[in-house]
C-alpha cells in the first residue's frame, strides 16, 4: 500500500487571505487533504463563509486581523498559537493589487503596498517560526507572489516591486532556515478568477479581458489551480524543495 505523500493529515496550517479568492481555495484544499487550519483575514463574515465551505475532518480556528497592525498581530498570534499548537505550514495569500501609471506612484502609495504585500508577510513569518510556535521537526512556508515578480507590465510598478521583494526575501529565508528544516517557497500565479482579478481594469472590458486571456497559453486559471500547488509544497511530497518559485500561470511566462 502506497503512503499518500500529498496528505496534510495531522498538519497544522496557517492561511492568510483566507476570507477570499486564493486563500479561501487554499483553505478548502488543505481541509480536503486533512489539515487543521488557522484562517486569518480582516472580514469576519467572509472568514465564517470560508469555514462553512470546508469538508475535511480537521478543526478550523478563525482569526480576524489586519496584518499591518503589527503590535496586535504579535499579541494575537502568540496567544492563538499557544492554543493551536506548533505550526507545520503557512500560506501567505493576503495581498493587494492595483494598476497605476508609474508617474502616479507616490512614496506613500509605495509604502502602503510594501506594508501589506511584504512587511506583513515577513513579520507574521518571524512570529510563526519562533521556537515553540513552529514544529521542531520542520515546516513549510509558501508565499503567493505573482508572474509580476518575474516579468514586467505597464502600470504594474507598485505591485511588481512588492512581489519581487517577497521572492528575493524568500530565497534568503530558505537558506537561513534550512538548518531548522523550514522550507520557504513562492508560488507565482498568472491571472486567476478571484475578487481581485474581477475588480481589475481588464475585467471591465471584454476586449481587454480577451487580450489578457490570450497572454495565457492555457487560458486563465482558477484559485484551485494555485491551491493544488500549495498542497504539494506543504506536503511530504515537497520535502526537498526550498528557495524556489513555482510558476502556476498557464504558460504566461513561457513565451
Ligand atoms: N487573482 C489573481 O489573478 C492573482 C494573480 C497573481 C497573484 N495573486 C496574489 O494572490 C494573493 C491572493 O489574491 P486573491 O486574488 O485571492 O485576492 P482577493 O480575493 O482580493 O483576496 C485578498 C485577501 O487578502 C486579504 N488582505 C488584504 N489586505 C490585508 C490586511 N492588511 N490584513 C489582512 N488580510 C488582508 C483580504 O482580506 P479581507 O478581504 O478580509 O480584507 C483577502 O482575504 C495576493 O497576494 C495576490 O497578489 C493573485
PDB file of C-alpha atoms and ligand atoms in Angstrom:
ATOM      1  CA  UNK A   1       0.000   0.000   0.000  1.00  0.00           C
ATOM      2  CA  UNK A   2       1.460   3.376  -1.044  1.00  0.00           C
ATOM      3  CA  UNK A   3       1.709   6.148   1.550  1.00  0.00           C
ATOM      4  CA  UNK A   4      -0.028   9.284   0.226  1.00  0.00           C
ATOM      5  CA  UNK A   5       2.791  11.817   0.158  1.00  0.00           C
ATOM      6  CA  UNK A   6       0.368  14.671  -0.555  1.00  0.00           C
ATOM      7  CA  UNK A   7      -1.667  14.138   2.616  1.00  0.00           C
ATOM      8  CA  UNK A   8      -1.836  17.004   5.127  1.00  0.00           C
ATOM      9  CA  UNK A   9      -3.315  14.761   7.828  1.00  0.00           C
ATOM     10  CA  UNK A  10      -2.300  15.950  11.323  1.00  0.00           C
ATOM     11  CA  UNK A  11      -0.630  19.075   9.892  1.00  0.00           C
ATOM     12  CA  UNK A  12      -1.438  22.484  11.356  1.00  0.00           C
ATOM     13  CA  UNK A  13      -1.558  25.110   8.620  1.00  0.00           C
ATOM     14  CA  UNK A  14      -1.957  28.905   8.920  1.00  0.00           C
ATOM     15  CA  UNK A  15      -3.546  30.603   5.878  1.00  0.00           C
ATOM     16  CA  UNK A  16      -3.708  34.384   5.447  1.00  0.00           C
ATOM     17  CA  UNK A  17      -6.134  35.969   2.986  1.00  0.00           C
ATOM     18  CA  UNK A  18      -8.492  33.107   3.849  1.00  0.00           C
ATOM     19  CA  UNK A  19     -11.567  35.350   3.594  1.00  0.00           C
ATOM     20  CA  UNK A  20     -11.387  35.495  -0.215  1.00  0.00           C
ATOM     21  CA  UNK A  21     -10.086  34.124  -3.517  1.00  0.00           C
ATOM     22  CA  UNK A  22      -6.863  32.137  -3.436  1.00  0.00           C
ATOM     23  CA  UNK A  23      -6.646  31.974   0.380  1.00  0.00           C
ATOM     24  CA  UNK A  24     -10.198  30.588   0.552  1.00  0.00           C
ATOM     25  CA  UNK A  25      -9.423  27.961  -2.126  1.00  0.00           C
ATOM     26  CA  UNK A  26      -6.266  27.007  -0.197  1.00  0.00           C
ATOM     27  CA  UNK A  27      -8.331  26.553   2.965  1.00  0.00           C
ATOM     28  CA  UNK A  28     -10.777  24.274   1.134  1.00  0.00           C
ATOM     29  CA  UNK A  29      -7.995  22.167  -0.457  1.00  0.00           C
ATOM     30  CA  UNK A  30      -5.911  21.895   2.731  1.00  0.00           C
ATOM     31  CA  UNK A  31      -9.041  20.852   4.625  1.00  0.00           C
ATOM     32  CA  UNK A  32      -9.804  18.193   1.992  1.00  0.00           C
ATOM     33  CA  UNK A  33      -6.259  16.853   2.454  1.00  0.00           C
ATOM     34  CA  UNK A  34      -6.788  16.560   6.214  1.00  0.00           C
ATOM     35  CA  UNK A  35      -5.159  19.683   7.679  1.00  0.00           C
ATOM     36  CA  UNK A  36      -6.160  21.523  10.849  1.00  0.00           C
ATOM     37  CA  UNK A  37      -6.449  25.208   9.962  1.00  0.00           C
ATOM     38  CA  UNK A  38      -5.884  28.649  11.437  1.00  0.00           C
ATOM     39  CA  UNK A  39      -7.536  31.043   8.977  1.00  0.00           C
ATOM     40  CA  UNK A  40      -6.612  34.747   9.005  1.00  0.00           C
ATOM     41  CA  UNK A  41      -8.456  37.633   7.335  1.00  0.00           C
ATOM     42  CA  UNK A  42      -9.968  41.044   8.098  1.00  0.00           C
ATOM     43  CA  UNK A  43     -13.562  40.306   7.129  1.00  0.00           C
ATOM     44  CA  UNK A  44     -15.129  38.137   9.846  1.00  0.00           C
ATOM     45  CA  UNK A  45     -18.266  37.277   7.855  1.00  0.00           C
ATOM     46  CA  UNK A  46     -16.242  36.092   4.878  1.00  0.00           C
ATOM     47  CA  UNK A  47     -13.961  34.063   7.157  1.00  0.00           C
ATOM     48  CA  UNK A  48     -17.073  32.339   8.551  1.00  0.00           C
ATOM     49  CA  UNK A  49     -18.195  31.696   4.973  1.00  0.00           C
ATOM     50  CA  UNK A  50     -14.848  30.008   4.207  1.00  0.00           C
ATOM     51  CA  UNK A  51     -15.227  27.875   7.327  1.00  0.00           C
ATOM     52  CA  UNK A  52     -18.690  26.775   6.191  1.00  0.00           C
ATOM     53  CA  UNK A  53     -17.176  25.581   2.875  1.00  0.00           C
ATOM     54  CA  UNK A  54     -14.651  23.200   4.464  1.00  0.00           C
ATOM     55  CA  UNK A  55     -15.282  19.483   4.103  1.00  0.00           C
ATOM     56  CA  UNK A  56     -12.336  17.911   5.937  1.00  0.00           C
ATOM     57  CA  UNK A  57     -12.425  16.460   9.442  1.00  0.00           C
ATOM     58  CA  UNK A  58      -9.645  18.713  10.830  1.00  0.00           C
ATOM     59  CA  UNK A  59     -10.539  21.602  13.153  1.00  0.00           C
ATOM     60  CA  UNK A  60     -10.635  25.195  11.964  1.00  0.00           C
ATOM     61  CA  UNK A  61      -9.912  28.331  14.025  1.00  0.00           C
ATOM     62  CA  UNK A  62     -10.631  31.833  12.710  1.00  0.00           C
ATOM     63  CA  UNK A  63      -8.591  34.959  13.417  1.00  0.00           C
ATOM     64  CA  UNK A  64      -9.914  38.350  12.310  1.00  0.00           C
ATOM     65  CA  UNK A  65      -6.870  40.572  11.954  1.00  0.00           C
ATOM     66  CA  UNK A  66      -5.376  43.378   9.886  1.00  0.00           C
ATOM     67  CA  UNK A  67      -1.858  42.053   9.276  1.00  0.00           C
ATOM     68  CA  UNK A  68      -0.414  45.584   9.112  1.00  0.00           C
ATOM     69  CA  UNK A  69      -1.373  46.223  12.756  1.00  0.00           C
ATOM     70  CA  UNK A  70       1.925  44.736  13.831  1.00  0.00           C
ATOM     71  CA  UNK A  71       1.588  45.013  17.637  1.00  0.00           C
ATOM     72  CA  UNK A  72      -1.873  43.461  17.590  1.00  0.00           C
ATOM     73  CA  UNK A  73      -0.630  40.696  15.256  1.00  0.00           C
ATOM     74  CA  UNK A  74       2.232  39.878  17.667  1.00  0.00           C
ATOM     75  CA  UNK A  75      -0.134  39.652  20.644  1.00  0.00           C
ATOM     76  CA  UNK A  76      -2.914  37.685  18.962  1.00  0.00           C
ATOM     77  CA  UNK A  77      -0.727  35.236  17.041  1.00  0.00           C
ATOM     78  CA  UNK A  78       1.258  34.318  20.147  1.00  0.00           C
ATOM     79  CA  UNK A  79      -1.920  33.707  22.170  1.00  0.00           C
ATOM     80  CA  UNK A  80      -3.555  31.735  19.398  1.00  0.00           C
ATOM     81  CA  UNK A  81      -0.557  29.559  18.559  1.00  0.00           C
ATOM     82  CA  UNK A  82      -0.358  28.677  22.267  1.00  0.00           C
ATOM     83  CA  UNK A  83      -3.835  27.156  21.843  1.00  0.00           C
ATOM     84  CA  UNK A  84      -3.482  25.958  18.210  1.00  0.00           C
ATOM     85  CA  UNK A  85      -0.157  24.192  18.739  1.00  0.00           C
ATOM     86  CA  UNK A  86       3.094  24.183  16.760  1.00  0.00           C
ATOM     87  CA  UNK A  87       2.644  25.125  13.125  1.00  0.00           C
ATOM     88  CA  UNK A  88       3.630  22.810  10.226  1.00  0.00           C
ATOM     89  CA  UNK A  89       2.892  25.165   7.374  1.00  0.00           C
ATOM     90  CA  UNK A  90       1.910  28.684   6.339  1.00  0.00           C
ATOM     91  CA  UNK A  91       0.325  30.019   3.148  1.00  0.00           C
ATOM     92  CA  UNK A  92       0.599  33.780   2.811  1.00  0.00           C
ATOM     93  CA  UNK A  93      -2.164  34.687   0.365  1.00  0.00           C
ATOM     94  CA  UNK A  94      -3.121  38.096   1.839  1.00  0.00           C
ATOM     95  CA  UNK A  95      -2.266  40.847  -0.595  1.00  0.00           C
ATOM     96  CA  UNK A  96      -3.429  43.886  -2.526  1.00  0.00           C
ATOM     97  CA  UNK A  97      -3.069  44.864  -6.160  1.00  0.00           C
ATOM     98  CA  UNK A  98      -3.516  47.911  -8.344  1.00  0.00           C
ATOM     99  CA  UNK A  99      -2.898  49.193 -11.846  1.00  0.00           C
ATOM    100  CA  UNK A 100      -1.353  52.640 -11.639  1.00  0.00           C
ATOM    101  CA  UNK A 101       0.965  54.517 -14.010  1.00  0.00           C
ATOM    102  CA  UNK A 102       4.454  54.895 -12.580  1.00  0.00           C
ATOM    103  CA  UNK A 103       4.125  58.720 -12.591  1.00  0.00           C
ATOM    104  CA  UNK A 104       1.321  58.397 -10.008  1.00  0.00           C
ATOM    105  CA  UNK A 105       3.154  56.074  -7.605  1.00  0.00           C
ATOM    106  CA  UNK A 106       3.712  58.395  -4.637  1.00  0.00           C
ATOM    107  CA  UNK A 107       6.114  57.444  -1.839  1.00  0.00           C
ATOM    108  CA  UNK A 108       3.036  56.998   0.417  1.00  0.00           C
ATOM    109  CA  UNK A 109       1.475  54.513  -2.015  1.00  0.00           C
ATOM    110  CA  UNK A 110       4.782  52.655  -2.362  1.00  0.00           C
ATOM    111  CA  UNK A 111       4.951  52.391   1.414  1.00  0.00           C
ATOM    112  CA  UNK A 112       1.319  51.222   1.734  1.00  0.00           C
ATOM    113  CA  UNK A 113       1.870  48.450  -0.794  1.00  0.00           C
ATOM    114  CA  UNK A 114       5.111  47.390   0.829  1.00  0.00           C
ATOM    115  CA  UNK A 115       3.493  47.218   4.271  1.00  0.00           C
ATOM    116  CA  UNK A 116       0.741  44.820   3.158  1.00  0.00           C
ATOM    117  CA  UNK A 117       2.450  42.696   0.498  1.00  0.00           C
ATOM    118  CA  UNK A 118       5.928  42.412   2.026  1.00  0.00           C
ATOM    119  CA  UNK A 119       6.351  43.582   5.632  1.00  0.00           C
ATOM    120  CA  UNK A 120       3.128  41.957   6.907  1.00  0.00           C
ATOM    121  CA  UNK A 121       4.088  38.597   5.352  1.00  0.00           C
ATOM    122  CA  UNK A 122       7.641  38.705   6.742  1.00  0.00           C
ATOM    123  CA  UNK A 123       6.506  39.904  10.172  1.00  0.00           C
ATOM    124  CA  UNK A 124       3.989  37.063  10.508  1.00  0.00           C
ATOM    125  CA  UNK A 125       6.617  34.549   9.376  1.00  0.00           C
ATOM    126  CA  UNK A 126       9.036  35.818  12.039  1.00  0.00           C
ATOM    127  CA  UNK A 127       6.407  35.205  14.705  1.00  0.00           C
ATOM    128  CA  UNK A 128       5.437  31.771  13.459  1.00  0.00           C
ATOM    129  CA  UNK A 129       8.967  30.359  13.195  1.00  0.00           C
ATOM    130  CA  UNK A 130       9.824  31.154  16.821  1.00  0.00           C
ATOM    131  CA  UNK A 131      10.721  28.102  18.948  1.00  0.00           C
ATOM    132  CA  UNK A 132       7.515  26.693  20.387  1.00  0.00           C
ATOM    133  CA  UNK A 133       5.413  28.179  17.568  1.00  0.00           C
ATOM    134  CA  UNK A 134       6.826  26.049  14.761  1.00  0.00           C
ATOM    135  CA  UNK A 135       7.105  22.254  14.614  1.00  0.00           C
ATOM    136  CA  UNK A 136      10.639  21.425  15.805  1.00  0.00           C
ATOM    137  CA  UNK A 137      10.879  18.768  13.048  1.00  0.00           C
ATOM    138  CA  UNK A 138      10.396  21.325  10.289  1.00  0.00           C
ATOM    139  CA  UNK A 139       7.771  23.327   8.425  1.00  0.00           C
ATOM    140  CA  UNK A 140       6.885  24.742   5.020  1.00  0.00           C
ATOM    141  CA  UNK A 141       6.230  28.421   4.275  1.00  0.00           C
ATOM    142  CA  UNK A 142       4.552  29.392   0.991  1.00  0.00           C
ATOM    143  CA  UNK A 143       4.287  32.978  -0.242  1.00  0.00           C
ATOM    144  CA  UNK A 144       1.847  33.762  -3.045  1.00  0.00           C
ATOM    145  CA  UNK A 145       3.794  36.098  -5.310  1.00  0.00           C
ATOM    146  CA  UNK A 146       2.808  36.701  -8.959  1.00  0.00           C
ATOM    147  CA  UNK A 147       4.129  36.453 -12.508  1.00  0.00           C
ATOM    148  CA  UNK A 148       4.783  40.172 -11.943  1.00  0.00           C
ATOM    149  CA  UNK A 149       7.750  39.199  -9.721  1.00  0.00           C
ATOM    150  CA  UNK A 150       9.384  37.821 -12.865  1.00  0.00           C
ATOM    151  CA  UNK A 151       8.187  39.882 -15.824  1.00  0.00           C
ATOM    152  CA  UNK A 152       7.030  43.476 -16.265  1.00  0.00           C
ATOM    153  CA  UNK A 153       3.791  45.098 -17.322  1.00  0.00           C
ATOM    154  CA  UNK A 154       2.770  48.695 -17.868  1.00  0.00           C
ATOM    155  CA  UNK A 155       1.273  50.375 -14.758  1.00  0.00           C
ATOM    156  CA  UNK A 156       2.310  47.459 -12.518  1.00  0.00           C
ATOM    157  CA  UNK A 157       5.368  49.024 -10.821  1.00  0.00           C
ATOM    158  CA  UNK A 158       3.799  49.164  -7.351  1.00  0.00           C
ATOM    159  CA  UNK A 159       2.627  45.572  -7.432  1.00  0.00           C
ATOM    160  CA  UNK A 160       5.743  44.117  -9.154  1.00  0.00           C
ATOM    161  CA  UNK A 161       8.039  45.886  -6.700  1.00  0.00           C
ATOM    162  CA  UNK A 162       6.395  44.088  -3.768  1.00  0.00           C
ATOM    163  CA  UNK A 163       6.209  40.646  -5.372  1.00  0.00           C
ATOM    164  CA  UNK A 164       9.859  40.819  -6.496  1.00  0.00           C
ATOM    165  CA  UNK A 165      10.883  41.816  -2.976  1.00  0.00           C
ATOM    166  CA  UNK A 166       8.947  38.923  -1.470  1.00  0.00           C
ATOM    167  CA  UNK A 167      10.606  36.481  -3.873  1.00  0.00           C
ATOM    168  CA  UNK A 168      14.103  37.794  -3.073  1.00  0.00           C
ATOM    169  CA  UNK A 169      13.430  37.675   0.675  1.00  0.00           C
ATOM    170  CA  UNK A 170      12.063  34.121   0.446  1.00  0.00           C
ATOM    171  CA  UNK A 171      15.283  32.852  -1.175  1.00  0.00           C
ATOM    172  CA  UNK A 172      17.468  34.221   1.623  1.00  0.00           C
ATOM    173  CA  UNK A 173      14.997  32.919   4.213  1.00  0.00           C
ATOM    174  CA  UNK A 174      15.183  29.484   2.593  1.00  0.00           C
ATOM    175  CA  UNK A 175      18.939  29.365   3.140  1.00  0.00           C
ATOM    176  CA  UNK A 176      18.832  30.816   6.653  1.00  0.00           C
ATOM    177  CA  UNK A 177      16.059  28.475   7.816  1.00  0.00           C
ATOM    178  CA  UNK A 178      17.191  25.258   6.099  1.00  0.00           C
ATOM    179  CA  UNK A 179      19.156  24.098   9.194  1.00  0.00           C
ATOM    180  CA  UNK A 180      15.822  24.145  11.058  1.00  0.00           C
ATOM    181  CA  UNK A 181      14.216  22.140   8.225  1.00  0.00           C
ATOM    182  CA  UNK A 182      11.929  25.081   7.475  1.00  0.00           C
ATOM    183  CA  UNK A 183      11.358  25.234   3.715  1.00  0.00           C
ATOM    184  CA  UNK A 184      10.435  28.551   2.089  1.00  0.00           C
ATOM    185  CA  UNK A 185       8.973  28.777  -1.418  1.00  0.00           C
ATOM    186  CA  UNK A 186       6.863  31.047  -3.615  1.00  0.00           C
ATOM    187  CA  UNK A 187       4.023  30.303  -5.983  1.00  0.00           C
ATOM    188  CA  UNK A 188       3.628  32.794  -8.814  1.00  0.00           C
ATOM    189  CA  UNK A 189       0.149  32.744 -10.337  1.00  0.00           C
ATOM    190  CA  UNK A 190      -0.874  34.283 -13.616  1.00  0.00           C
ATOM    191  CA  UNK A 191      -4.383  35.741 -13.713  1.00  0.00           C
ATOM    192  CA  UNK A 192      -6.845  33.552 -11.809  1.00  0.00           C
ATOM    193  CA  UNK A 193     -10.515  34.222 -11.263  1.00  0.00           C
ATOM    194  CA  UNK A 194     -10.932  35.866  -7.813  1.00  0.00           C
ATOM    195  CA  UNK A 195     -12.459  39.110  -6.487  1.00  0.00           C
ATOM    196  CA  UNK A 196      -9.028  40.731  -7.026  1.00  0.00           C
ATOM    197  CA  UNK A 197      -8.935  39.969 -10.758  1.00  0.00           C
ATOM    198  CA  UNK A 198     -12.679  40.652 -11.114  1.00  0.00           C
ATOM    199  CA  UNK A 199     -12.048  44.224  -9.889  1.00  0.00           C
ATOM    200  CA  UNK A 200      -9.060  44.737 -12.219  1.00  0.00           C
ATOM    201  CA  UNK A 201      -9.340  47.157 -15.172  1.00  0.00           C
ATOM    202  CA  UNK A 202      -9.185  44.358 -17.771  1.00  0.00           C
ATOM    203  CA  UNK A 203     -12.279  42.654 -16.297  1.00  0.00           C
ATOM    204  CA  UNK A 204     -14.392  45.751 -17.006  1.00  0.00           C
ATOM    205  CA  UNK A 205     -13.956  45.450 -20.779  1.00  0.00           C
ATOM    206  CA  UNK A 206     -14.447  42.259 -22.833  1.00  0.00           C
ATOM    207  CA  UNK A 207     -11.798  43.151 -25.446  1.00  0.00           C
ATOM    208  CA  UNK A 208      -9.187  43.742 -22.748  1.00  0.00           C
ATOM    209  CA  UNK A 209     -10.216  40.565 -20.926  1.00  0.00           C
ATOM    210  CA  UNK A 210      -9.716  38.612 -24.152  1.00  0.00           C
ATOM    211  CA  UNK A 211      -6.282  40.201 -24.629  1.00  0.00           C
ATOM    212  CA  UNK A 212      -5.222  39.204 -21.103  1.00  0.00           C
ATOM    213  CA  UNK A 213      -6.636  35.699 -21.583  1.00  0.00           C
ATOM    214  CA  UNK A 214      -4.616  35.250 -24.790  1.00  0.00           C
ATOM    215  CA  UNK A 215      -1.399  36.029 -22.889  1.00  0.00           C
ATOM    216  CA  UNK A 216      -2.009  32.749 -21.013  1.00  0.00           C
ATOM    217  CA  UNK A 217      -1.487  29.843 -23.475  1.00  0.00           C
ATOM    218  CA  UNK A 218      -3.688  27.588 -21.295  1.00  0.00           C
ATOM    219  CA  UNK A 219      -6.243  30.349 -20.674  1.00  0.00           C
ATOM    220  CA  UNK A 220      -6.978  31.940 -17.300  1.00  0.00           C
ATOM    221  CA  UNK A 221      -6.642  29.837 -14.144  1.00  0.00           C
ATOM    222  CA  UNK A 222      -8.716  29.190 -11.066  1.00  0.00           C
ATOM    223  CA  UNK A 223      -7.876  29.692  -7.399  1.00  0.00           C
ATOM    224  CA  UNK A 224      -7.939  25.874  -7.046  1.00  0.00           C
ATOM    225  CA  UNK A 225      -5.025  25.612  -9.514  1.00  0.00           C
ATOM    226  CA  UNK A 226      -2.952  27.684  -7.088  1.00  0.00           C
ATOM    227  CA  UNK A 227      -4.246  25.790  -4.041  1.00  0.00           C
ATOM    228  CA  UNK A 228      -3.183  22.437  -5.542  1.00  0.00           C
ATOM    229  CA  UNK A 229       0.380  23.723  -5.921  1.00  0.00           C
ATOM    230  CA  UNK A 230       0.304  24.904  -2.291  1.00  0.00           C
ATOM    231  CA  UNK A 231      -0.749  21.442  -1.096  1.00  0.00           C
ATOM    232  CA  UNK A 232       2.276  19.966  -2.888  1.00  0.00           C
ATOM    233  CA  UNK A 233       4.713  22.402  -1.248  1.00  0.00           C
ATOM    234  CA  UNK A 234       3.179  21.911   2.211  1.00  0.00           C
ATOM    235  CA  UNK A 235       3.160  18.124   1.992  1.00  0.00           C
ATOM    236  CA  UNK A 236       5.830  15.456   2.375  1.00  0.00           C
ATOM    237  CA  UNK A 237       5.977  15.299  -1.453  1.00  0.00           C
ATOM    238  CA  UNK A 238       7.706  18.705  -1.431  1.00  0.00           C
ATOM    239  CA  UNK A 239      10.228  17.819   1.290  1.00  0.00           C
ATOM    240  CA  UNK A 240      13.327  18.532  -0.877  1.00  0.00           C
ATOM    241  CA  UNK A 241      12.039  21.777  -2.397  1.00  0.00           C
ATOM    242  CA  UNK A 242      13.128  25.094  -0.947  1.00  0.00           C
ATOM    243  CA  UNK A 243      14.128  28.552  -2.172  1.00  0.00           C
ATOM    244  CA  UNK A 244      12.232  28.242  -5.416  1.00  0.00           C
ATOM    245  CA  UNK A 245       9.319  29.924  -7.186  1.00  0.00           C
ATOM    246  CA  UNK A 246       6.787  27.689  -8.887  1.00  0.00           C
ATOM    247  CA  UNK A 247       5.098  29.396 -11.830  1.00  0.00           C
ATOM    248  CA  UNK A 248       1.391  28.464 -11.868  1.00  0.00           C
ATOM    249  CA  UNK A 249       0.484  30.690 -14.770  1.00  0.00           C
ATOM    250  CA  UNK A 250      -0.972  28.716 -17.688  1.00  0.00           C
ATOM    251  CA  UNK A 251       2.252  29.394 -19.605  1.00  0.00           C
ATOM    252  CA  UNK A 252       2.206  33.211 -19.208  1.00  0.00           C
ATOM    253  CA  UNK A 253       5.965  33.424 -18.547  1.00  0.00           C
ATOM    254  CA  UNK A 254       6.938  30.696 -21.048  1.00  0.00           C
ATOM    255  CA  UNK A 255       6.561  32.999 -24.028  1.00  0.00           C
TER     256      UNK A 255
HETATM  257  N1  LIG B   1      -6.105  36.836  -8.527  1.00  0.00           N
HETATM  258  C1  LIG B   1      -5.047  36.853  -9.316  1.00  0.00           C
HETATM  259  O1  LIG B   1      -5.151  36.859 -10.549  1.00  0.00           O
HETATM  260  C2  LIG B   1      -3.666  36.827  -8.707  1.00  0.00           C
HETATM  261  C3  LIG B   1      -2.583  36.651  -9.574  1.00  0.00           C
HETATM  262  C4  LIG B   1      -1.290  36.615  -9.044  1.00  0.00           C
HETATM  263  C5  LIG B   1      -1.110  36.753  -7.688  1.00  0.00           C
HETATM  264  N2  LIG B   1      -2.164  36.943  -6.853  1.00  0.00           N
HETATM  265  C6  LIG B   1      -1.894  37.091  -5.423  1.00  0.00           C
HETATM  266  O2  LIG B   1      -2.607  36.113  -4.701  1.00  0.00           O
HETATM  267  C7  LIG B   1      -2.920  36.610  -3.404  1.00  0.00           C
HETATM  268  C8  LIG B   1      -4.419  36.433  -3.153  1.00  0.00           C
HETATM  269  O3  LIG B   1      -5.105  37.196  -4.121  1.00  0.00           O
HETATM  270  P1  LIG B   1      -6.672  36.990  -4.444  1.00  0.00           P
HETATM  271  O4  LIG B   1      -6.800  37.036  -5.888  1.00  0.00           O
HETATM  272  O5  LIG B   1      -7.192  35.861  -3.656  1.00  0.00           O
HETATM  273  O6  LIG B   1      -7.216  38.378  -3.868  1.00  0.00           O
HETATM  274  P2  LIG B   1      -8.537  38.734  -3.035  1.00  0.00           P
HETATM  275  O7  LIG B   1      -9.637  37.849  -3.432  1.00  0.00           O
HETATM  276  O8  LIG B   1      -8.669  40.207  -3.171  1.00  0.00           O
HETATM  277  O9  LIG B   1      -8.119  38.392  -1.537  1.00  0.00           O
HETATM  278  C9  LIG B   1      -7.131  39.137  -0.874  1.00  0.00           C
HETATM  279  C10 LIG B   1      -7.068  38.683   0.559  1.00  0.00           C
HETATM  280  O10 LIG B   1      -6.047  39.441   1.233  1.00  0.00           O
HETATM  281  C11 LIG B   1      -6.563  39.859   2.484  1.00  0.00           C
HETATM  282  N3  LIG B   1      -5.909  41.082   2.936  1.00  0.00           N
HETATM  283  C12 LIG B   1      -5.624  42.189   2.205  1.00  0.00           C
HETATM  284  N4  LIG B   1      -5.048  43.116   2.999  1.00  0.00           N
HETATM  285  C13 LIG B   1      -4.974  42.588   4.251  1.00  0.00           C
HETATM  286  C14 LIG B   1      -4.509  43.051   5.500  1.00  0.00           C
HETATM  287  N5  LIG B   1      -3.993  44.287   5.645  1.00  0.00           N
HETATM  288  N6  LIG B   1      -4.590  42.237   6.566  1.00  0.00           N
HETATM  289  C15 LIG B   1      -5.121  41.001   6.456  1.00  0.00           C
HETATM  290  N7  LIG B   1      -5.585  40.498   5.298  1.00  0.00           N
HETATM  291  C16 LIG B   1      -5.527  41.283   4.209  1.00  0.00           C
HETATM  292  C17 LIG B   1      -8.049  40.089   2.225  1.00  0.00           C
HETATM  293  O11 LIG B   1      -8.713  40.063   3.461  1.00  0.00           O
HETATM  294  P3  LIG B   1     -10.164  40.774   3.679  1.00  0.00           P
HETATM  295  O12 LIG B   1     -10.936  40.552   2.416  1.00  0.00           O
HETATM  296  O13 LIG B   1     -10.716  40.022   4.842  1.00  0.00           O
HETATM  297  O14 LIG B   1      -9.897  42.198   3.940  1.00  0.00           O
HETATM  298  C18 LIG B   1      -8.357  38.895   1.325  1.00  0.00           C
HETATM  299  O15 LIG B   1      -8.626  37.750   2.099  1.00  0.00           O
HETATM  300  C19 LIG B   1      -2.453  38.065  -3.368  1.00  0.00           C
HETATM  301  O16 LIG B   1      -1.201  38.133  -2.745  1.00  0.00           O
HETATM  302  C20 LIG B   1      -2.311  38.417  -4.843  1.00  0.00           C
HETATM  303  O17 LIG B   1      -1.346  39.413  -5.058  1.00  0.00           O
HETATM  304  C21 LIG B   1      -3.457  36.985  -7.329  1.00  0.00           C
END
